[in-house]
Short mmCIF file of C-alpha atoms in Angstrom, two decimals:
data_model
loop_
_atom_site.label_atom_id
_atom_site.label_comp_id
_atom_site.label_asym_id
_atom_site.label_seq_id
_atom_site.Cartn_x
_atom_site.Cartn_y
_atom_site.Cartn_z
CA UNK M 1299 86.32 -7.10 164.44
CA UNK M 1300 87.33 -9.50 167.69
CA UNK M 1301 90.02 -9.92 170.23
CA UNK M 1302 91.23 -13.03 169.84
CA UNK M 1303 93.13 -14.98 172.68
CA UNK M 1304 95.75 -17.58 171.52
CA UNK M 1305 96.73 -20.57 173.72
CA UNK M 1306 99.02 -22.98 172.54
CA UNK M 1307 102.26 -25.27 174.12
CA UNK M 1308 105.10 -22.92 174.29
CA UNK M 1309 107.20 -24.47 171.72
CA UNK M 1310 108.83 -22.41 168.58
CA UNK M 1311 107.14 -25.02 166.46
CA UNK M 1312 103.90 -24.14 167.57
CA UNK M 1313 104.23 -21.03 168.09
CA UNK M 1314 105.29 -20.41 164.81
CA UNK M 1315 102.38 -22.44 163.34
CA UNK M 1316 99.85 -20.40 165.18
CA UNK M 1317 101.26 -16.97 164.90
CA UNK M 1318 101.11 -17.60 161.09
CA UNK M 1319 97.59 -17.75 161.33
CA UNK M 1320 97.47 -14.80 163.77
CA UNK M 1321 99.00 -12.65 161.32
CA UNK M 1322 96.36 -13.57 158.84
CA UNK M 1323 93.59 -12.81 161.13
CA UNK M 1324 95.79 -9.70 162.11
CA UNK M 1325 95.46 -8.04 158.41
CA UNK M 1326 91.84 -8.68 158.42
CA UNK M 1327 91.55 -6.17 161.19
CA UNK M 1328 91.61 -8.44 164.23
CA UNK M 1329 93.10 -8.08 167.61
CA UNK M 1330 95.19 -11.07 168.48
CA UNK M 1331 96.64 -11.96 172.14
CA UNK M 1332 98.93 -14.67 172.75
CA UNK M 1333 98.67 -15.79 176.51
CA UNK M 1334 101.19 -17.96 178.35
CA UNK M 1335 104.50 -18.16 180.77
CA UNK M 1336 106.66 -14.79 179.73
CA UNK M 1337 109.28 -16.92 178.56
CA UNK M 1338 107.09 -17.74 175.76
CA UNK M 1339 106.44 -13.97 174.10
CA UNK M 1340 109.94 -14.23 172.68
CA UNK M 1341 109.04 -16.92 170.04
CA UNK M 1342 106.76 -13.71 168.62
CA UNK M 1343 108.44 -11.40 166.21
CA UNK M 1344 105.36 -9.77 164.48
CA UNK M 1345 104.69 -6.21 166.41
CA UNK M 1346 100.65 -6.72 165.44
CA UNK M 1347 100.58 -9.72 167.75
CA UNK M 1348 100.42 -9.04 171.45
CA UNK M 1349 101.48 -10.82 174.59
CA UNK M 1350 99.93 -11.05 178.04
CA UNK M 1351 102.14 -12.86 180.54
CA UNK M 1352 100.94 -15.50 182.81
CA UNK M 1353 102.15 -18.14 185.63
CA UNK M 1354 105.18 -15.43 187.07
CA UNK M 1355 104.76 -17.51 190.53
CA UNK M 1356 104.47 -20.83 189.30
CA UNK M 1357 106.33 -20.32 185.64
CA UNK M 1358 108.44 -17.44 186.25
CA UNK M 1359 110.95 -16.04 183.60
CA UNK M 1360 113.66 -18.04 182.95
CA UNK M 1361 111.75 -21.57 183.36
CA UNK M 1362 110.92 -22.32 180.04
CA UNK M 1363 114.11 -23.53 179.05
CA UNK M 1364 114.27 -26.29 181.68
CA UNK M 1365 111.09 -27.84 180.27
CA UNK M 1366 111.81 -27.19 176.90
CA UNK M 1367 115.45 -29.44 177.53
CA UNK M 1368 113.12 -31.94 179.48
CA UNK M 1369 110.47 -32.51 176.42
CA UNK M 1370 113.47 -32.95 174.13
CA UNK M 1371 115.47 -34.84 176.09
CA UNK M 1372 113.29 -37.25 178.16
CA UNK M 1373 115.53 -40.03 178.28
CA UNK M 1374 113.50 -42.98 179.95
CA UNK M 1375 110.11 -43.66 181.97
CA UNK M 1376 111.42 -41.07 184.72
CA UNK M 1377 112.16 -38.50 182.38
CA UNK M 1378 109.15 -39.06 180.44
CA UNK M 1379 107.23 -38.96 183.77
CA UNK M 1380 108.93 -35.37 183.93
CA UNK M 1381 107.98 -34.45 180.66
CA UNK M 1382 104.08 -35.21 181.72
CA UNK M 1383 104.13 -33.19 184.86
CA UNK M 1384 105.63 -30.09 183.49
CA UNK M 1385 102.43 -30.40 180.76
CA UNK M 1386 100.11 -31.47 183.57
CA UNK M 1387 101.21 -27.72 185.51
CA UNK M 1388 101.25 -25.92 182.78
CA UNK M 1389 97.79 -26.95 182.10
CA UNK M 1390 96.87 -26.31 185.99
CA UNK M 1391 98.33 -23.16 185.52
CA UNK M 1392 96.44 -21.69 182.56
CA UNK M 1393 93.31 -22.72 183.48
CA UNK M 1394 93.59 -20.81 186.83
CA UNK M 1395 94.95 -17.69 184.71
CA UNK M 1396 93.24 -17.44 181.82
CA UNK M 1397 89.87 -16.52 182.67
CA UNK M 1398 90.60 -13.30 184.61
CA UNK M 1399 93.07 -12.58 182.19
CA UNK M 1400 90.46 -12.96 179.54
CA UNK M 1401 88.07 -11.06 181.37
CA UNK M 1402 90.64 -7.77 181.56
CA UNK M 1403 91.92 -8.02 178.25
CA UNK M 1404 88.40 -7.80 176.47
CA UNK M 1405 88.72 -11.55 174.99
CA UNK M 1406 86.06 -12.35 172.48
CA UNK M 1407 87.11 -15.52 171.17
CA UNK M 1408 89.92 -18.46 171.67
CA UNK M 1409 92.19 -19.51 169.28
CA UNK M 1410 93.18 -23.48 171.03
CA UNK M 1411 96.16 -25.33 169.96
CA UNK M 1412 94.93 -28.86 170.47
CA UNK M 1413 97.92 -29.41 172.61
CA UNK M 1414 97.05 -27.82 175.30
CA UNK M 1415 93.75 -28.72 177.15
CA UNK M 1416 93.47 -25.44 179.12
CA UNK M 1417 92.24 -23.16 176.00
CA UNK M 1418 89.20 -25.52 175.12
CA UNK M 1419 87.98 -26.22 178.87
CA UNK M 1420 88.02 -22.12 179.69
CA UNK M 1421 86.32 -21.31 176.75
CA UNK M 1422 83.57 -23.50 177.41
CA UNK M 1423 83.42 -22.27 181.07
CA UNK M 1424 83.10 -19.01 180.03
CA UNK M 1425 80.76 -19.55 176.63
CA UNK M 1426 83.52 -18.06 174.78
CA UNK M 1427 83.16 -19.42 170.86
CA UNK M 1428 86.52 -21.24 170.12
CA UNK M 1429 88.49 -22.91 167.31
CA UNK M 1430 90.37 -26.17 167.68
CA UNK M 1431 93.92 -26.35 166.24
CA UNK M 1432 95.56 -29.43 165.28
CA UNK M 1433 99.31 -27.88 164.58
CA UNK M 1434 100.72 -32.32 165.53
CA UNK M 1435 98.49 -35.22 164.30
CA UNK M 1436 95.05 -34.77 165.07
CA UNK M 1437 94.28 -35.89 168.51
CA UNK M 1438 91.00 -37.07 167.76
CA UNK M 1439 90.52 -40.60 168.66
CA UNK M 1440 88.78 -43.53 166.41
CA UNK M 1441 88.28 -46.64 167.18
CA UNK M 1442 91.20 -48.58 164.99
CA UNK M 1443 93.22 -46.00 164.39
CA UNK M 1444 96.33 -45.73 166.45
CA UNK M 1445 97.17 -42.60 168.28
CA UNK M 1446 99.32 -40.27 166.94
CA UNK M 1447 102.11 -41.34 169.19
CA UNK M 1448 101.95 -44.76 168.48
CA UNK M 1449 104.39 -46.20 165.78
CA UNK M 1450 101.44 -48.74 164.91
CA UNK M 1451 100.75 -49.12 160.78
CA UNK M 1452 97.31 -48.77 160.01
CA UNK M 1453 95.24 -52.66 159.50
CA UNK M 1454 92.05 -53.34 159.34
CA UNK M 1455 91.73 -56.13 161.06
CA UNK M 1456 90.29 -57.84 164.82
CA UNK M 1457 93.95 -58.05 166.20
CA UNK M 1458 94.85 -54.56 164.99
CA UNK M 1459 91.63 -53.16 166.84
CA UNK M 1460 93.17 -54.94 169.83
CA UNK M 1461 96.35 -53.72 169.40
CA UNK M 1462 94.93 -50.16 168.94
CA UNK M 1463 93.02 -50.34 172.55
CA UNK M 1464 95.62 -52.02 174.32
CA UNK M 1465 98.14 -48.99 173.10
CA UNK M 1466 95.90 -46.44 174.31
CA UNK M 1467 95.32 -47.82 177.66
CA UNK M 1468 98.85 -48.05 178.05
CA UNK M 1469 99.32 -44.73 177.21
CA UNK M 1470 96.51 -43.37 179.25
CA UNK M 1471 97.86 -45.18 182.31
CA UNK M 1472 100.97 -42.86 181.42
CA UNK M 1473 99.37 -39.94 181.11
CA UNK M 1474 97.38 -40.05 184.26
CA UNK M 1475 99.13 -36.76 186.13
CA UNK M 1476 98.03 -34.98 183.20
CA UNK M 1477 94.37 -36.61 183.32
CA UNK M 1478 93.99 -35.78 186.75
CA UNK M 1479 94.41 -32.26 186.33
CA UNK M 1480 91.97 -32.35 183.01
CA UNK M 1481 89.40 -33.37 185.39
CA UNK M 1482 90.10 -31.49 188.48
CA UNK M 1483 90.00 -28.13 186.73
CA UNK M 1484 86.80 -29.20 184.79
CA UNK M 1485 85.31 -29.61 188.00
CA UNK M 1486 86.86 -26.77 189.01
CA UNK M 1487 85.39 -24.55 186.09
CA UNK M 1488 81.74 -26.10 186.41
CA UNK M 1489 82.17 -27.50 183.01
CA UNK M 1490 81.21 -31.49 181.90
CA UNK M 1491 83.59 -34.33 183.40
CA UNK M 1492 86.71 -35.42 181.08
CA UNK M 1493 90.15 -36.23 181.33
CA UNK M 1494 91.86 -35.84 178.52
CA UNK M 1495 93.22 -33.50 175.69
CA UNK M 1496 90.46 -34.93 173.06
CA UNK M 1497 88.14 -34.23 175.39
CA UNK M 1498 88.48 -30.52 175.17
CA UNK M 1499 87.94 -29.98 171.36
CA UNK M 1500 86.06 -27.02 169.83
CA UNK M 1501 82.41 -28.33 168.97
CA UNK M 1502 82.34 -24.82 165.94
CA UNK M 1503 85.48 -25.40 163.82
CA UNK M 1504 88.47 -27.48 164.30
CA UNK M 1505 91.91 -27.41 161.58
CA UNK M 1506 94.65 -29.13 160.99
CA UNK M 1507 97.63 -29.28 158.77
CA UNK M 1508 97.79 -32.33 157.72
CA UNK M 1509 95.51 -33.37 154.81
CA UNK M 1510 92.92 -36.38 154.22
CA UNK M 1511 95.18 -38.73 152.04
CA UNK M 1512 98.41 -38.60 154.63
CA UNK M 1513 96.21 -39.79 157.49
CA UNK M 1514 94.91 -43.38 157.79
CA UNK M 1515 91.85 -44.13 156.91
CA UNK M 1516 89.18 -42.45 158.84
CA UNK M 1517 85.14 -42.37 159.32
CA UNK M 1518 84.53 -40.61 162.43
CA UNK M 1519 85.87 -36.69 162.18
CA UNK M 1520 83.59 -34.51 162.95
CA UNK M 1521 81.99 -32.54 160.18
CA UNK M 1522 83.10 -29.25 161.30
CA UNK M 1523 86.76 -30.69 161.37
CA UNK M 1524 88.72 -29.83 157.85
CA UNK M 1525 92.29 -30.39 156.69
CA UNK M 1526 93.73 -27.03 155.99
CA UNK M 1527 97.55 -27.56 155.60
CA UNK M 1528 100.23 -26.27 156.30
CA UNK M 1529 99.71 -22.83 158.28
CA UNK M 1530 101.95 -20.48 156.75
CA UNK M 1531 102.44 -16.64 156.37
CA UNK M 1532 100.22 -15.90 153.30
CA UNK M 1533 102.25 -14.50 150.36
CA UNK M 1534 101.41 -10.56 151.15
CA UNK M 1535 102.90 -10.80 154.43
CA UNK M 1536 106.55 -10.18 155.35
CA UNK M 1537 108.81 -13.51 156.59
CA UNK M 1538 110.13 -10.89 159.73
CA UNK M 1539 106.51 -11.16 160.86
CA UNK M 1540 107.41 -14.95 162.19
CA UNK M 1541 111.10 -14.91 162.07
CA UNK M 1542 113.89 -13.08 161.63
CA UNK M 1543 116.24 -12.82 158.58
CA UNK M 1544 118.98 -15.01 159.42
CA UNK M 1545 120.71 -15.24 156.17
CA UNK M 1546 119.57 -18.26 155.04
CA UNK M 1547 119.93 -19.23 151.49
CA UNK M 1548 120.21 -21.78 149.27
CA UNK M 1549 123.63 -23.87 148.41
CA UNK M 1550 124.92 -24.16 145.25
CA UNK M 1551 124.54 -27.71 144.44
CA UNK M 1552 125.91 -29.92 141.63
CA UNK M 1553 123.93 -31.51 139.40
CA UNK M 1554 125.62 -34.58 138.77
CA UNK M 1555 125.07 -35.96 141.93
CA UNK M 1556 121.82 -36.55 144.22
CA UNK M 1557 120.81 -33.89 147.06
CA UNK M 1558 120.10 -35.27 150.50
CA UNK M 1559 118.19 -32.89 152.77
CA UNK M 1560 118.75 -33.63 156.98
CA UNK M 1561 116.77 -31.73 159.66
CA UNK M 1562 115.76 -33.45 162.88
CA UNK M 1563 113.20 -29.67 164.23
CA UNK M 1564 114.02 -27.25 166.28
CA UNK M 1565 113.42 -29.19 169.27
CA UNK M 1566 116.17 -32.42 167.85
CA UNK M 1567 118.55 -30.67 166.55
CA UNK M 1568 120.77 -31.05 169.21
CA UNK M 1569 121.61 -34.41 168.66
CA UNK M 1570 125.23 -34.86 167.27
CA UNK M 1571 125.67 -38.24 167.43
CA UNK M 1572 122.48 -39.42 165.36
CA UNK M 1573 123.70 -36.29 163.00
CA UNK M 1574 126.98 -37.65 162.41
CA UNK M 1575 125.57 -41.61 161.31
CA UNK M 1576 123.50 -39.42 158.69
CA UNK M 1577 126.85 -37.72 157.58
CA UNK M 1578 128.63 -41.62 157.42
CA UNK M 1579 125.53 -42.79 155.37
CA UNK M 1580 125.36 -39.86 152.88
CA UNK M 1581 128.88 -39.48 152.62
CA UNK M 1582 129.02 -43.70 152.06
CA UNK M 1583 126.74 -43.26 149.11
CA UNK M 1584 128.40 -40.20 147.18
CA UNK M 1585 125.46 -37.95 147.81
CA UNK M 1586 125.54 -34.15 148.23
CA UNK M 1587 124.43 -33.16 152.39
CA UNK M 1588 122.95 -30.35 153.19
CA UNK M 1589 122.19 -30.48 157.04
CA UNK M 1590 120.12 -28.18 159.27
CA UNK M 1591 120.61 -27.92 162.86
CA UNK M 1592 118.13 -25.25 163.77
CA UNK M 1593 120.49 -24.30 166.02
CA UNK M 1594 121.15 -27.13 168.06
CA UNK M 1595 125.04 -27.44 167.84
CA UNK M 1596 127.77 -25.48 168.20
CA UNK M 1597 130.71 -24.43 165.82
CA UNK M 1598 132.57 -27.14 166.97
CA UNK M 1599 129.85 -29.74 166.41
CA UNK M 1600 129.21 -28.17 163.14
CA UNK M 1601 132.68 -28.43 162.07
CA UNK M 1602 133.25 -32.30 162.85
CA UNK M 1603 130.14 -32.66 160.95
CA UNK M 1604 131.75 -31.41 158.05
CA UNK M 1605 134.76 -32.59 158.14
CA UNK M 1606 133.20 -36.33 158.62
CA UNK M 1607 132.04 -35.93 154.99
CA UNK M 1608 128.45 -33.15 155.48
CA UNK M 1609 128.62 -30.86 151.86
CA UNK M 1610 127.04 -27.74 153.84
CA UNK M 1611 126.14 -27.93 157.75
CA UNK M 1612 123.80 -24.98 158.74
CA UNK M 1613 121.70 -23.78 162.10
CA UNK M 1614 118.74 -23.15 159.27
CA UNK M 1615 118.40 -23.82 155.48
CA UNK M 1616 115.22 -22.09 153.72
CA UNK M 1617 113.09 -25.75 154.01
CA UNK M 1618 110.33 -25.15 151.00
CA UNK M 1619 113.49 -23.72 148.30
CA UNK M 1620 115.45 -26.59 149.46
CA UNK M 1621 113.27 -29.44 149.42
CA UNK M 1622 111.82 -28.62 146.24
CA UNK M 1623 115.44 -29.16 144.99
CA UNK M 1624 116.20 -31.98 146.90
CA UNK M 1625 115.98 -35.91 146.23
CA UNK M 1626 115.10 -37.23 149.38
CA UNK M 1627 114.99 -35.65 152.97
CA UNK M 1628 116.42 -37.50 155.99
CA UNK M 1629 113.15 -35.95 158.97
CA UNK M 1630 112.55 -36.61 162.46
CA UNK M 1631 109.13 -36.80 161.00
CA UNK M 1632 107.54 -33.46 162.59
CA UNK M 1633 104.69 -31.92 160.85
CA UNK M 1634 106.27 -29.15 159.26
CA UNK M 1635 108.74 -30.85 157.44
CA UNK M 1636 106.63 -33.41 156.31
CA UNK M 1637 104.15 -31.44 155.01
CA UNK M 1638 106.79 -29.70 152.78
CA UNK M 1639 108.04 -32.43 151.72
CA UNK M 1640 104.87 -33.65 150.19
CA UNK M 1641 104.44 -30.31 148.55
CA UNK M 1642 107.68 -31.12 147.01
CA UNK M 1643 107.06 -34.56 146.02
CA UNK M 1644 110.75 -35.27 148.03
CA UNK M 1645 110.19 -38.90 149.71
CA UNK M 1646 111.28 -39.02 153.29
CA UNK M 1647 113.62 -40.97 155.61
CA UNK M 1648 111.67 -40.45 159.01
CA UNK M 1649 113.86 -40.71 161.84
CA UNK M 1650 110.92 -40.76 164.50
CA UNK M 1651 112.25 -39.52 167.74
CA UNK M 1652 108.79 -38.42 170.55
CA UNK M 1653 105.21 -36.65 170.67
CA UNK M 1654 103.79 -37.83 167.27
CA UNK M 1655 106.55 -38.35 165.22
CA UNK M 1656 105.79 -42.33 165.31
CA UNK M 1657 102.44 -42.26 164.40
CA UNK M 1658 104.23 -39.24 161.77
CA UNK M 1659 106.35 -42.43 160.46
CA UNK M 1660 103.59 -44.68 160.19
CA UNK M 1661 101.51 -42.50 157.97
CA UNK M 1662 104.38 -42.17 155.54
CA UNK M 1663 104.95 -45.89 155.49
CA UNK M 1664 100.94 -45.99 154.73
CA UNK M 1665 100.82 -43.87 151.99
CA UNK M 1666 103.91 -45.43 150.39
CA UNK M 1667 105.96 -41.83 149.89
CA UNK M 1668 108.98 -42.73 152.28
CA UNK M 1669 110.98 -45.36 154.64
CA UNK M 1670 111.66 -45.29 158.45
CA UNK M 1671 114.06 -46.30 160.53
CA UNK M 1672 114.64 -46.02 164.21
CA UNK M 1673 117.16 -43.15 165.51
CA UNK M 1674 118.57 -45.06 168.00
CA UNK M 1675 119.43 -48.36 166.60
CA UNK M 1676 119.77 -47.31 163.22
CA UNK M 1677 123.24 -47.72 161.84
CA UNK M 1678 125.05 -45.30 158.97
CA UNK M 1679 124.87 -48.64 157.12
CA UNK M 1680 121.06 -49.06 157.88
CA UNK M 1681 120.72 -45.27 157.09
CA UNK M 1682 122.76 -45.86 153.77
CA UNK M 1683 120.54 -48.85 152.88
CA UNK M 1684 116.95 -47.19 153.15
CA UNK M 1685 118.39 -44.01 151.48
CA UNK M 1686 119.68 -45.64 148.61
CA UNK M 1687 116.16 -47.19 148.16
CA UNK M 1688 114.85 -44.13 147.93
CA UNK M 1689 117.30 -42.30 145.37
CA UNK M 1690 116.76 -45.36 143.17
CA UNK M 1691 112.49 -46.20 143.14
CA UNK M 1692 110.93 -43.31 141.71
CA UNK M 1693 107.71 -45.08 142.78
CA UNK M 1694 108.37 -42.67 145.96
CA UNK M 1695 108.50 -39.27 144.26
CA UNK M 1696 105.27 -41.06 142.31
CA UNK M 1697 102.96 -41.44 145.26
CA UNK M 1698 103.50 -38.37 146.57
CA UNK M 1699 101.70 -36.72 143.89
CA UNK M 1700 97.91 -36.72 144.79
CA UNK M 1701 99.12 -36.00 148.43
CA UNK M 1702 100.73 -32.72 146.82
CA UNK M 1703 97.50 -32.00 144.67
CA UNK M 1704 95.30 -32.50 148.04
CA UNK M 1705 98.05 -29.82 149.85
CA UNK M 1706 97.62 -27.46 146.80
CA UNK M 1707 94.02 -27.21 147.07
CA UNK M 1708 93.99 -27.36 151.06
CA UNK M 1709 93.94 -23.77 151.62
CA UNK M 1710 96.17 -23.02 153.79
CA UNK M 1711 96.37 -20.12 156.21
CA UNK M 1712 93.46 -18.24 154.61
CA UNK M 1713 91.09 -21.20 154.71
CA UNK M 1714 91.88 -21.44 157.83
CA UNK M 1715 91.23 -17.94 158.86
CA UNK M 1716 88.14 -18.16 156.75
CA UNK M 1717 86.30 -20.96 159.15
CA UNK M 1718 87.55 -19.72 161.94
CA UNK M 1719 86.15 -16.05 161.27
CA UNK M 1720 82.84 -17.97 159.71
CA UNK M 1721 82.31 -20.79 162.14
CA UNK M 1722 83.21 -18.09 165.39
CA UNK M 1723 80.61 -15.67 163.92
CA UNK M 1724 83.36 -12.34 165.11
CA UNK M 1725 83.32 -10.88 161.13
CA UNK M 1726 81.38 -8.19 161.89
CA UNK M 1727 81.76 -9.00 165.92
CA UNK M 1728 82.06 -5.34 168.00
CA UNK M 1729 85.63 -6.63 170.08
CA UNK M 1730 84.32 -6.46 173.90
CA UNK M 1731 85.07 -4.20 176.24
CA UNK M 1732 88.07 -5.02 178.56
CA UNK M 1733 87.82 -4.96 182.07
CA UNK M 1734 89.22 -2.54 184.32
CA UNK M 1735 92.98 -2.15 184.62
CA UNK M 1736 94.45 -4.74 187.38
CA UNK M 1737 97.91 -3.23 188.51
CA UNK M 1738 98.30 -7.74 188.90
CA UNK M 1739 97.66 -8.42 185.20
CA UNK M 1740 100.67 -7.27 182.96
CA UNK M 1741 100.27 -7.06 178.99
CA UNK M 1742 103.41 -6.92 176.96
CA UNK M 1743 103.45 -6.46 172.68
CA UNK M 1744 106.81 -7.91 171.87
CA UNK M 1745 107.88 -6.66 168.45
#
């Protein structure tokens, strides 16, 4: 069996997503390492994952949070400039890192959130076979189909292509601190010139969660890229190994009356104010609110929410139990929760807030299985409007259905472990030998 090294953007989202798929390669008898700023081991709850801490001078304990507050929070072009620098460092910073870590540790193989540049480019550096992860909308670019970030519906048409390229200069011009650092590490690590995050894709296997029918048309994916779904803990392992019990159950809920889920992610769910025009729309059109947090607010916050009119107002609801009851979720758009609700066949209110939630909002409005509206500008009455459209055209609920039967037969978490284990050739793999100790290099399992 292998040692395999798992580099991803140190947010619980991701995290989560990835260490779900650890834990399946864990119970096939693999060795898994997660590698990043310490801050970082404390999304992992599963003892069979390990930890080996990076950055301490540059991203020392304690820092995460900062950037964390920055990415979900960015405010305007400054802070959005902010946002790009903190990626474009942490970047710099793992590819400086990882390959002596790698070395020590034994590292056979790379597990590479698509996220994060670093994991792809020091892979190839060191001929280390690795697997591409798309855990956001794919980053793989097409001509005519908008990036993921862009809010852009899907056309096939001479002024849409133009549309498309103009976007994506515009947002290459903004990503350029990030792009400079692509390239000056891949010159760096004696690897081929690029500069940028689709650039550094694995060339063996690459996965991601969404599935065919919820993207827009496309012709160009590689053939060694495959929609898996969602990434999961299979059903024979425990829910502690991601997360801990928290006591969260499901509400009782009438059954005279429709069922509104709200969650705006782990990284939104801070946001009180957009919360509480939800709670004035829901509570405006006699429906039942059940409204996750994630824990973004405090008791106070969660109080006002209720007492504006929320049925049940929660730091976490269990997502899958509750949208399969529900009538129509009220999203931020983030993968996760869209991808549940399709399994549900519950049509969707996307709120699109950053990172790919747009281009999130623009798939649903493709494939005709929700509304959007924007989560600035929207008012309760706006909110109130779209939702209502939704309780009453079961057209919704309808096209969602062979998006569900393409998430049934995705896989999942063990077809993704499958390729990976296939394409990577480490089945039968001896894990290499790890390096010396180095009294520098510290490697924490956080259980």
């Amino acid at each position: 069996m292998a040692h395999f090294g798992v580099v991803a953007p140190a947010f619980y989202s991701h995290y989560n997503a990835m260490a779900a798929l650890s834990a399946e390669l864990a119970g096939r008898g693999h060795r898994i390492t997660f590698l990043h700023q310490i801050d970082a081991g404390a999304y992992l709850k599963d003892p069979r994952l390990g930890f080996h801490a990076l950055g301490q001078g540059t991203h020392p304990a304690g820092s995460l949070a900062a950037s964390i507050e920055r990415a979900a929070n960015p405010g305007g072009p400054l802070g959005l400039r902010r946002v790009i620098q903190d990626m474009a460092r942490t970047t710099e910073m793992l590819c400086r890192e990882l390959p002596p870590a790698i070395d020590a540790l034994g590292i056979d193989a790379l597990l590479c959130d698509q996220m994060e540049a670093a994991g792809g480019m020091v892979a190839e550096s060191m001929d280390l076979p690795f697997a591409s992860v798309a855990n956001a909308l794919p980053v793989n670019r097409e001509p005519g189909i908008p990036l993921p970030v862009m809010p852009f519906d899907f056309e096939d048409s001479e002024r849409a292509r133009h549309m498309v390229e103009g976007s994506t200069r515009v947002y290459d011009w903004l990503m350029a601190p990030h792009a400079e650092v692509i390239a000056a590490q891949a010159r760096r690590l004696g690897i081929a010139p690029r500069s940028a995050m689709h650039e550094c894709l694995s060339p063996l296997v690459q996965v991601s969660q969404t599935v065919e029918t919820f993207d827009f048309p496309r012709q160009a994916l590689p053939p060694h890229f495959h929609h898996v779904g969602p990434l999961r803990l299979s059903a024979n392992t425990s829910a502690s190994a991601s997360m801990p019990d928290d006591g969260r159950r499901m509400p009782d809920i009438a059954p005279d009356r429709p069922f509104v889920f709200a969650s705006l992610g782990t990284l939104q769910g801070g946001r009180f104010g957009l919360f509480k025009r939800i709670v004035q729309a829901c509570r405006k059109q006699g429906v039942q609110l059940l409204l996750a947090h994630c824990g973004g607010l405090d008791e106070r916050q969660a109080q006002a929410l209720r007492d504006a009119g929320a049925d049940w107002v929660v730091a976490f609801a269990p997502q899958e139990q509750v949208l399969a009851r529900a009538d129509v979720v009220i999203s931020h758009a983030g993968s996760n929760t869209v991808m549940d609700a399709i399994a549900a066949s519950t049509p969707i209110l996307a709120l699109p807030i950053a990172f790919d939630q747009p281009g999130a909002a623009a798939r649903i409005r493709h494939a005709g299985i929700g509304l959007s509206a924007s989560p600035r500008f929207a008012s309760p009455a706006q909110i109130g409007r779209l939702l209502r459209r939704l309780l009453d055209d079961p057209g919704f609920a309808q096209r969602m259905a062979p998006l569900a039967a393409d998430l049934a037969r995705a896989g999942g978490t063990p077809r993704a472990a499958d390729l990976i284990d296939t394409a990577l050739g480490v089945q039968q793999q001896p894990a290499r030998a790890a390096a010396p100790a180095d009294a520098q290099l510290r490697v924490a399992s956080l259980g």
